[in-house]
CSV table of C-alpha atoms in Angstrom, one decimal:
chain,number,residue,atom,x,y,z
A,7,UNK,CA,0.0,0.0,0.0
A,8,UNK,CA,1.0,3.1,-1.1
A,9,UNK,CA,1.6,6.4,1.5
A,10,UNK,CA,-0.7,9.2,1.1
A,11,UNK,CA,0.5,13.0,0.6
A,12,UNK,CA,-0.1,13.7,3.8
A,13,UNK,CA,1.1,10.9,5.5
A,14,UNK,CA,4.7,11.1,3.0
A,15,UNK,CA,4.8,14.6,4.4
A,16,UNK,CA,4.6,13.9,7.8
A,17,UNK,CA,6.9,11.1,7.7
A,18,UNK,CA,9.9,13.3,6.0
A,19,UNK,CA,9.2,16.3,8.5
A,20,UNK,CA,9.6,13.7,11.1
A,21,UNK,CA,12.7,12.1,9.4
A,22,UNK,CA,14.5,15.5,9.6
A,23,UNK,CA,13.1,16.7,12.9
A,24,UNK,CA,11.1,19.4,11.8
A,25,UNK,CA,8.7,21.9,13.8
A,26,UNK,CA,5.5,21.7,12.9
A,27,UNK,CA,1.7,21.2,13.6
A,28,UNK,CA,-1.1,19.8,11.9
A,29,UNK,CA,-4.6,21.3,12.2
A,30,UNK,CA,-8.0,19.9,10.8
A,31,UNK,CA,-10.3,22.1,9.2
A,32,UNK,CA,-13.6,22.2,6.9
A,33,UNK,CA,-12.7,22.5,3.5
A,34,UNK,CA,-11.9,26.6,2.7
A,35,UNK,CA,-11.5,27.1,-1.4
A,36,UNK,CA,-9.8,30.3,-1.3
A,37,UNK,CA,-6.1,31.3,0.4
A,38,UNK,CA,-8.0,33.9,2.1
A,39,UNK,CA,-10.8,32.1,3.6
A,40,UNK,CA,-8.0,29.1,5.0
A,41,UNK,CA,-5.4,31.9,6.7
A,42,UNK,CA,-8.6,33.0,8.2
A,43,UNK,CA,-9.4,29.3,9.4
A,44,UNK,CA,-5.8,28.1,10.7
A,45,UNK,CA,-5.4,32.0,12.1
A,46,UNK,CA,-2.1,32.7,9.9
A,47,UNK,CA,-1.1,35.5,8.0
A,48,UNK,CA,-2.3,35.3,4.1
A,49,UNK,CA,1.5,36.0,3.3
A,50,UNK,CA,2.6,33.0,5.8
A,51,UNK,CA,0.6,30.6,3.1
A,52,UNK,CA,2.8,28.2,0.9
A,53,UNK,CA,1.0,28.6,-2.6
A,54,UNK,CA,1.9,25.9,-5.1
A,55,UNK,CA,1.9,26.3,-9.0
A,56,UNK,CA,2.4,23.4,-11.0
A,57,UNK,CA,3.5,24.9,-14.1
A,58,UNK,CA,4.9,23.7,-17.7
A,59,UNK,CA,7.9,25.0,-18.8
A,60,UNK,CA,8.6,25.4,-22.5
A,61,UNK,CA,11.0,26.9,-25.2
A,62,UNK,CA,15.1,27.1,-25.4
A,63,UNK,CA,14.2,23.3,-26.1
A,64,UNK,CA,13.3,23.3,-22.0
A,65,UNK,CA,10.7,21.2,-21.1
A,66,UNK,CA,10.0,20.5,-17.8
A,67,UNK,CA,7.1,20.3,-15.1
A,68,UNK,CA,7.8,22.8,-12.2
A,69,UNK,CA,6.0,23.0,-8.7
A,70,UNK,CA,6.2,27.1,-8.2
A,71,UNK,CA,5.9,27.8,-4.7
A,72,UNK,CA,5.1,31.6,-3.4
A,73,UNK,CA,3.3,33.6,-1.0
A,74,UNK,CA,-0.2,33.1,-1.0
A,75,UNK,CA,-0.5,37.2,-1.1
A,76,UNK,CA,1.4,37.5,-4.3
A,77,UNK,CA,1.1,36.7,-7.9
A,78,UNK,CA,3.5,34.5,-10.3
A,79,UNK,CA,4.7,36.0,-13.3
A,80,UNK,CA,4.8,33.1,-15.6
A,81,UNK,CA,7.3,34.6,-17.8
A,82,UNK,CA,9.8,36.1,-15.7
A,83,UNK,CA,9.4,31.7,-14.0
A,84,UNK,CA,10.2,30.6,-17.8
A,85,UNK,CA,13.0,32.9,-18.3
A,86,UNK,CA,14.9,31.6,-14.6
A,87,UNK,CA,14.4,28.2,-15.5
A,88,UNK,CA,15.9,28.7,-19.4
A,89,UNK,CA,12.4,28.3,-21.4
A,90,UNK,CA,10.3,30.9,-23.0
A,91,UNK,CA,7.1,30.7,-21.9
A,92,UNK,CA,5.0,28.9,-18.7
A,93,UNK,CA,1.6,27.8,-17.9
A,94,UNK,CA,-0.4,26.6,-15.5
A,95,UNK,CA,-0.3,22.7,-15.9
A,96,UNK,CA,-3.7,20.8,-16.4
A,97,UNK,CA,-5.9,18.9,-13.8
A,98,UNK,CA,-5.0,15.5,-15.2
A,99,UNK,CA,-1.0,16.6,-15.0
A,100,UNK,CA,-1.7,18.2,-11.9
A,101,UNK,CA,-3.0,15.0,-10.5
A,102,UNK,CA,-0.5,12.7,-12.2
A,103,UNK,CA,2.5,15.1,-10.9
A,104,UNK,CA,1.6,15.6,-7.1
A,105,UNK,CA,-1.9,13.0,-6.7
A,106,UNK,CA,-3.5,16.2,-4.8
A,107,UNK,CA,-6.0,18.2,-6.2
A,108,UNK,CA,-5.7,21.8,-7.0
A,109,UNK,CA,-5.4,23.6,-3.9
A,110,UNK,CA,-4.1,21.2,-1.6
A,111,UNK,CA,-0.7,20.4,-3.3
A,112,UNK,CA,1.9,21.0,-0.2
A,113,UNK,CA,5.4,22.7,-1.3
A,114,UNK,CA,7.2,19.3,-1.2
A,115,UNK,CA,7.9,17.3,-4.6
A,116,UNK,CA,7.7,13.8,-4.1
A,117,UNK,CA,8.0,13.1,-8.3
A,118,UNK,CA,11.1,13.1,-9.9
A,119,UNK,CA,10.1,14.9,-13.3
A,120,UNK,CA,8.4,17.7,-10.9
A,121,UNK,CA,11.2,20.2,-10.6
A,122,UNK,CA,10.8,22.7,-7.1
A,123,UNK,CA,11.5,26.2,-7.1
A,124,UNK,CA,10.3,28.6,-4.2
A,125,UNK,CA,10.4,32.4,-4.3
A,126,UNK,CA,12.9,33.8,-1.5
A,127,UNK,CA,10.2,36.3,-0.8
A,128,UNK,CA,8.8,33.0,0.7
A,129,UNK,CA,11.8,33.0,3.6
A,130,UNK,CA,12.4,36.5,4.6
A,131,UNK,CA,8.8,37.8,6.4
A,132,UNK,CA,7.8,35.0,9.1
A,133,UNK,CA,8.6,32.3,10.5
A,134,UNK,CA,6.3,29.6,10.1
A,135,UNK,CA,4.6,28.9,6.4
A,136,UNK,CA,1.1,27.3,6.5
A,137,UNK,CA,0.0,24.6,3.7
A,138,UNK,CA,-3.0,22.2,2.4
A,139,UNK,CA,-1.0,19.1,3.4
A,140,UNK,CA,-2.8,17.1,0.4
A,141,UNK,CA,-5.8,17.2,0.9
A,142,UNK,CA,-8.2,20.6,2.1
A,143,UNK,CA,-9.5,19.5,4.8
A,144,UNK,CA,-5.4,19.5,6.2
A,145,UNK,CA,-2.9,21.8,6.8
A,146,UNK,CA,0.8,22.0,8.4
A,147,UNK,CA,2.1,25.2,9.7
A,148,UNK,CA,5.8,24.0,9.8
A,149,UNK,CA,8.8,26.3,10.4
A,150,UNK,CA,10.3,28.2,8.1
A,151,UNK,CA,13.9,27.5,7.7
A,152,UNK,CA,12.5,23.6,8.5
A,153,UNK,CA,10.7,24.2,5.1
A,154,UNK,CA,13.7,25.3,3.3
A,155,UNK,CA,16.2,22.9,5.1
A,156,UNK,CA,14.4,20.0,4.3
A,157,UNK,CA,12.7,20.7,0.8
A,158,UNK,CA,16.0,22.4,-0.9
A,159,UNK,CA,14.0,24.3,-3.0
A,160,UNK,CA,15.9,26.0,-6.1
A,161,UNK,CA,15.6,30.0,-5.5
A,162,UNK,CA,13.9,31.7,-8.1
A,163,UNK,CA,12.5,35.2,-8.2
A,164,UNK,CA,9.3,34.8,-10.0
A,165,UNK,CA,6.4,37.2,-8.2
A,166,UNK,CA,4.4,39.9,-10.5
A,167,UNK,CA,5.7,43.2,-9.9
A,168,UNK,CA,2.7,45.1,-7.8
A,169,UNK,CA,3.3,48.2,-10.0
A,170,UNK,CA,2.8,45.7,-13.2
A,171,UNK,CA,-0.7,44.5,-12.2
């Protein structure tokens, strides 16, 4: 039998002897509504994009993770990685890449063709990021540098300007 997300998850934060907390909660569909739920800061949640990377003869699956108060620019995500162009990838990919549906993908990759990047924005305003651990009725708040320690995501600055939007 195979693990679940969540239970992968916990078992690697274990592993590595992370800080963290688990918290149960009714289903929320929108960043806002969940911060609201778990009582975090919008900004402390972990928003994951998986995204398709094309062009520069790049192509590769990417789990974009960022603030849940800020926006990706797709391009400027292309460009770091060496393609031309991103976008979003579809449900069934989605699906096949993490086995969580939209909105509850935690900023962990557990596929190999699913590369990680995180936004350092991510690491430099609190201390503990919140996530849908899988599933959305689930979510970890787990320590920052924990998060980064243990995930190793590749640093890429990829958030819409504000004065762009």
């Amino acid at each position: 039998m195979s693990l679940t997300i969540f239970e992968q998850l916990t078992t690697l934060l274990n592993d590595h002897h992370a800080t963290y907390r688990v918290m149960e909660h009714p289903t929320a569909g929108r960043s806002e509504e969940v911060a609201k739920i778990r009582g975090t800061q919008l900004g402390q949640g972990a928003k994951g994009l998986v995204c398709h990377i094309k062009g520069n003869g790049v192509k590769q699956h990417v789990l974009a993770i960022l603030p849940a108060d800020k926006q990706a620019d797709l391009t400027k995500l292309a460009h770091q990685i060496g393609g031309t162009r991103a976008s979003l990838a579809s449900p069934k990919e989605v699906d096949d890449l993490t086995q969580c549906v939209f909105g509850a993908i935690p900023p962990f990759s557990f596929h190999p063709a699913l590369k990680l990047v995180a936004d350092p924005l991510l690491f430099a305003r609190f201390d503990e990021l919140a996530f849908n651990a899988g599933t959305l009725e689930r979510s970890i708040i787990l320590n920052t540098q924990d998060y980064k320690r243990i995930a190793q995501p590749e640093l890429i600055s990829f958030i819409r300007d504000e004065e762009n939007e």
